[in-house]
Amino acid sequence: MSRFKFLIALALLHSFAGAFAAPATPDQPQVVLKGTVSGDQNHKFIMLPFTVPAGVHRLTVDIHYTDREKQTVLNTEISDPIRFRGTSGSNKNHFTISESDATPSFLPGAIPAGTWTLTFGVSNIRQGMTSSYEADIRFDSRMDDSSFTDRPLETSDRWYRGDLHMHTAHSDGTCASQSGRMVPCPVFSTAEAAAKRGLDFIAVTDHNATAQSNSLRELQPYFDRLLFIPGREVTTMAGHTNLFGSTRYLDYRVGDSAVPDINALARQAQSLGGILSINHADSPGGEICRGCRWEPDPPVDMHLIAAIEVINGGDGEGYFPSFNFWQKQLEAGYRPTAIGGSDNHRSDWPMQKTGSVGSPTTVVYASELSVAAILDGIRSGHVFIDLTGSTDRILELHAADSNGTAAMGDVLAAKDGEDLRISIHALHCSADRVRLLLDGNIPIATGTEILGSSDQTVTSVWKSDGKRHWIVAEIEDQTGALDLLGNPVYLNF
Ligand SMILES: [Zn+2]
Ligand SMILES: [Zn+2]
């Protein structure tokens, strides 16, 4: 291929990838069932037994067959060694069954070892025709364990808005029923509230639960502009932490023999491919709020923690911040990302209340709208918190010196005596106050106090002393209430 043709081919590949979001690469199948079906098998059943080894948590099946355009139609059914697990007729070619969730048509539950049977009901094949089929079966598919969709909902790199902490009927979330009684609130109600709020992603984080995953797997195709991130609030006797990115069971019984301390739990969470965020760490503990304060003993190894919920939705009348705990971690040299979470327990609360769905909103810069990309954005600190829950406010912070440019969440080396050029970009914050802070509490002058325009960049220069520091940008309203809180640019960390 000539270089010119190669470039055209490459350009076409790029435009194709842009137009149709490519699915994440699936793992290799452990079982492949292949064969042919002929005209004299019309209306018969083809039983295909296969072995599932012990210790499998999820089974994922992909069905392919030829001659659909010639009216070959195979219905799919699957049974485990004990019971029927579902049939999708001919309408689903990809389905997954796990301990917590299954594609609609199929039953979630234990995945027993032994002989399972995939059955094709030959709904139609023409006389004289021979069609080929293949069923690819994967055990513990990473893709289906960590996401409810096999492709990004959107492929542009931009800021995405979400709520990372909410409760439903699968723990203690309630809402008014048709007749006005308070009832355990269905996941649909929370998802609908988030969609109405214009959010791009949510994590339903019921207490220690994975049961919500089954509803989310059903709802994700319907909510095709609202990404569901697998989540739960790991609720221990000495603190709460959200686990994002896994549907698998996590033993939360810290102090029991299998989980001797919080670090054993955190390592297990990491092995599931998830990330942990410490919730409402500065909460009162004791009998005022049992287990709410973060006080595990021994303390957690902060290398295992990706984020801290610095702004919790609170009680409806005001936010509950955890600045003290966050500040201590930064002073100790860790860089956990500051995030927010409504901790919503009432999906029908109006948006004026703190703790309603999307109050606060966590805004993440990500390469696409997928679970992997949003979690990467959180890990790298490219995040600000919008306490107003707006749909359009943006806060960006950059610092530059001879070593390069850093955005919020990034680390920059800054030599003693070197001038740091800092810029804050704020969208839709006119008449608000902008604040630049060193190490959480020392103001850095910017020359601009009140933002005069809805798209404004404010700059400053600060001379480095070569030591470890962090710089944060905040936007306040005219009463001094915090509207937007950015993550730091870290110097010499
Ligand atoms: Zn909690
Ligand atoms: Zn909660």
mmCIF file with all atom_site columns, C-alpha atoms in Angstrom, residues 283-350:
data_model
loop_
_atom_site.group_PDB
_atom_site.id
_atom_site.type_symbol
_atom_site.label_atom_id
_atom_site.label_alt_id
_atom_site.label_comp_id
_atom_site.label_asym_id
_atom_site.label_entity_id
_atom_site.label_seq_id
_atom_site.pdbx_PDB_ins_code
_atom_site.Cartn_x
_atom_site.Cartn_y
_atom_site.Cartn_z
_atom_site.occupancy
_atom_site.B_iso_or_equiv
_atom_site.pdbx_formal_charge
_atom_site.auth_seq_id
_atom_site.auth_comp_id
_atom_site.auth_asym_id
_atom_site.auth_atom_id
_atom_site.pdbx_PDB_model_num
ATOM 1  C CA . SER A 1 283 ? -18.868 13.313 60.398 1.00 0.00 ? 283 SER A CA 1
ATOM 2  C CA . PRO A 1 284 ? -19.704 13.085 64.062 1.00 0.00 ? 284 PRO A CA 1
ATOM 3  C CA . GLY A 1 285 ? -19.329 9.475  65.157 1.00 0.00 ? 285 GLY A CA 1
ATOM 4  C CA . GLY A 1 286 ? -20.637 7.622  68.182 1.00 0.00 ? 286 GLY A CA 1
ATOM 5  C CA . GLU A 1 287 ? -24.366 7.427  68.771 1.00 0.00 ? 287 GLU A CA 1
ATOM 6  C CA . ILE A 1 288 ? -25.050 10.648 66.808 1.00 0.00 ? 288 ILE A CA 1
ATOM 7  C CA . CYS A 1 289 ? -24.153 8.884  63.556 1.00 0.00 ? 289 CYS A CA 1
ATOM 8  C CA . ARG A 1 290 ? -22.982 5.329  64.103 1.00 0.00 ? 290 ARG A CA 1
ATOM 9  C CA . GLY A 1 291 ? -19.967 4.434  61.940 1.00 0.00 ? 291 GLY A CA 1
ATOM 10 C CA . CYS A 1 292 ? -20.189 7.663  59.932 1.00 0.00 ? 292 CYS A CA 1
ATOM 11 C CA . ARG A 1 293 ? -16.883 9.199  61.038 1.00 0.00 ? 293 ARG A CA 1
ATOM 12 C CA . TRP A 1 294 ? -13.774 7.842  59.319 1.00 0.00 ? 294 TRP A CA 1
ATOM 13 C CA . GLU A 1 295 ? -11.754 6.314  62.165 1.00 0.00 ? 295 GLU A CA 1
ATOM 14 C CA . PRO A 1 296 ? -10.555 2.804  61.207 1.00 0.00 ? 296 PRO A CA 1
ATOM 15 C CA . ASP A 1 297 ? -7.976  1.310  63.558 1.00 0.00 ? 297 ASP A CA 1
ATOM 16 C CA . PRO A 1 298 ? -5.329  0.674  62.300 1.00 0.00 ? 298 PRO A CA 1
ATOM 17 C CA . PRO A 1 299 ? -5.654  3.613  59.877 1.00 0.00 ? 299 PRO A CA 1
ATOM 18 C CA . VAL A 1 300 ? -6.015  2.999  56.153 1.00 0.00 ? 300 VAL A CA 1
ATOM 19 C CA . ASP A 1 301 ? -2.970  3.083  53.901 1.00 0.00 ? 301 ASP A CA 1
ATOM 20 C CA . MET A 1 302 ? -3.831  6.170  51.856 1.00 0.00 ? 302 MET A CA 1
ATOM 21 C CA . HIS A 1 303 ? -2.011  4.716  48.817 1.00 0.00 ? 303 HIS A CA 1
ATOM 22 C CA . LEU A 1 304 ? -5.091  2.471  48.482 1.00 0.00 ? 304 LEU A CA 1
ATOM 23 C CA . ILE A 1 305 ? -7.506  5.428  48.412 1.00 0.00 ? 305 ILE A CA 1
ATOM 24 C CA . ALA A 1 306 ? -8.225  7.314  45.145 1.00 0.00 ? 306 ALA A CA 1
ATOM 25 C CA . ALA A 1 307 ? -10.603 10.007 46.382 1.00 0.00 ? 307 ALA A CA 1
ATOM 26 C CA . ILE A 1 308 ? -12.187 11.783 49.333 1.00 0.00 ? 308 ILE A CA 1
ATOM 27 C CA . GLU A 1 309 ? -15.804 12.960 49.378 1.00 0.00 ? 309 GLU A CA 1
ATOM 28 C CA . VAL A 1 310 ? -14.937 16.510 50.438 1.00 0.00 ? 310 VAL A CA 1
ATOM 29 C CA . ILE A 1 311 ? -18.503 17.775 49.872 1.00 0.00 ? 311 ILE A CA 1
ATOM 30 C CA . ASN A 1 312 ? -21.367 15.531 51.021 1.00 0.00 ? 312 ASN A CA 1
ATOM 31 C CA . GLY A 1 313 ? -24.964 16.515 50.251 1.00 0.00 ? 313 GLY A CA 1
ATOM 32 C CA . GLY A 1 314 ? -25.817 16.842 53.944 1.00 0.00 ? 314 GLY A CA 1
ATOM 33 C CA . ASP A 1 315 ? -29.305 17.029 55.369 1.00 0.00 ? 315 ASP A CA 1
ATOM 34 C CA . GLY A 1 316 ? -31.197 19.047 52.779 1.00 0.00 ? 316 GLY A CA 1
ATOM 35 C CA . GLU A 1 317 ? -30.517 22.354 54.557 1.00 0.00 ? 317 GLU A CA 1
ATOM 36 C CA . GLY A 1 318 ? -26.762 22.577 53.948 1.00 0.00 ? 318 GLY A CA 1
ATOM 37 C CA . TYR A 1 319 ? -23.749 20.657 52.689 1.00 0.00 ? 319 TYR A CA 1
ATOM 38 C CA . PHE A 1 320 ? -21.557 18.566 54.958 1.00 0.00 ? 320 PHE A CA 1
ATOM 39 C CA . PRO A 1 321 ? -17.883 19.198 54.117 1.00 0.00 ? 321 PRO A CA 1
ATOM 40 C CA . SER A 1 322 ? -14.815 17.200 55.203 1.00 0.00 ? 322 SER A CA 1
ATOM 41 C CA . PHE A 1 323 ? -12.100 19.810 54.647 1.00 0.00 ? 323 PHE A CA 1
ATOM 42 C CA . ASN A 1 324 ? -10.124 18.857 57.769 1.00 0.00 ? 324 ASN A CA 1
ATOM 43 C CA . PHE A 1 325 ? -9.601  15.255 56.740 1.00 0.00 ? 325 PHE A CA 1
ATOM 44 C CA . TRP A 1 326 ? -8.730  16.226 53.147 1.00 0.00 ? 326 TRP A CA 1
ATOM 45 C CA . GLN A 1 327 ? -6.291  18.910 54.319 1.00 0.00 ? 327 GLN A CA 1
ATOM 46 C CA . LYS A 1 328 ? -4.498  16.413 56.585 1.00 0.00 ? 328 LYS A CA 1
ATOM 47 C CA . GLN A 1 329 ? -3.945  13.983 53.702 1.00 0.00 ? 329 GLN A CA 1
ATOM 48 C CA . LEU A 1 330 ? -2.499  16.746 51.489 1.00 0.00 ? 330 LEU A CA 1
ATOM 49 C CA . GLU A 1 331 ? -0.211  17.890 54.315 1.00 0.00 ? 331 GLU A CA 1
ATOM 50 C CA . ALA A 1 332 ? 1.009   14.293 54.621 1.00 0.00 ? 332 ALA A CA 1
ATOM 51 C CA . GLY A 1 333 ? 1.908   14.277 50.913 1.00 0.00 ? 333 GLY A CA 1
ATOM 52 C CA . TYR A 1 334 ? -1.003  12.236 49.479 1.00 0.00 ? 334 TYR A CA 1
ATOM 53 C CA . ARG A 1 335 ? -3.041  13.388 46.504 1.00 0.00 ? 335 ARG A CA 1
ATOM 54 C CA . PRO A 1 336 ? -6.553  11.911 46.907 1.00 0.00 ? 336 PRO A CA 1
ATOM 55 C CA . THR A 1 337 ? -8.979  13.543 44.490 1.00 0.00 ? 337 THR A CA 1
ATOM 56 C CA . ALA A 1 338 ? -11.639 15.761 46.053 1.00 0.00 ? 338 ALA A CA 1
ATOM 57 C CA . ILE A 1 339 ? -15.069 14.677 44.850 1.00 0.00 ? 339 ILE A CA 1
ATOM 58 C CA . GLY A 1 340 ? -18.662 15.360 45.869 1.00 0.00 ? 340 GLY A CA 1
ATOM 59 C CA . GLY A 1 341 ? -21.670 13.142 46.445 1.00 0.00 ? 341 GLY A CA 1
ATOM 60 C CA . SER A 1 342 ? -25.281 14.016 47.227 1.00 0.00 ? 342 SER A CA 1
ATOM 61 C CA . ASP A 1 343 ? -25.755 10.973 49.512 1.00 0.00 ? 343 ASP A CA 1
ATOM 62 C CA . ASN A 1 344 ? -29.321 11.220 48.255 1.00 0.00 ? 344 ASN A CA 1
ATOM 63 C CA . HIS A 1 345 ? -31.896 9.111  50.091 1.00 0.00 ? 345 HIS A CA 1
ATOM 64 C CA . ARG A 1 346 ? -34.925 10.890 48.538 1.00 0.00 ? 346 ARG A CA 1
ATOM 65 C CA . SER A 1 347 ? -34.981 10.914 44.746 1.00 0.00 ? 347 SER A CA 1
ATOM 66 C CA . ASP A 1 348 ? -38.095 13.140 44.856 1.00 0.00 ? 348 ASP A CA 1
ATOM 67 C CA . TRP A 1 349 ? -36.406 15.998 46.711 1.00 0.00 ? 349 TRP A CA 1
ATOM 68 C CA . PRO A 1 350 ? -36.471 19.296 44.771 1.00 0.00 ? 350 PRO A CA 1
#
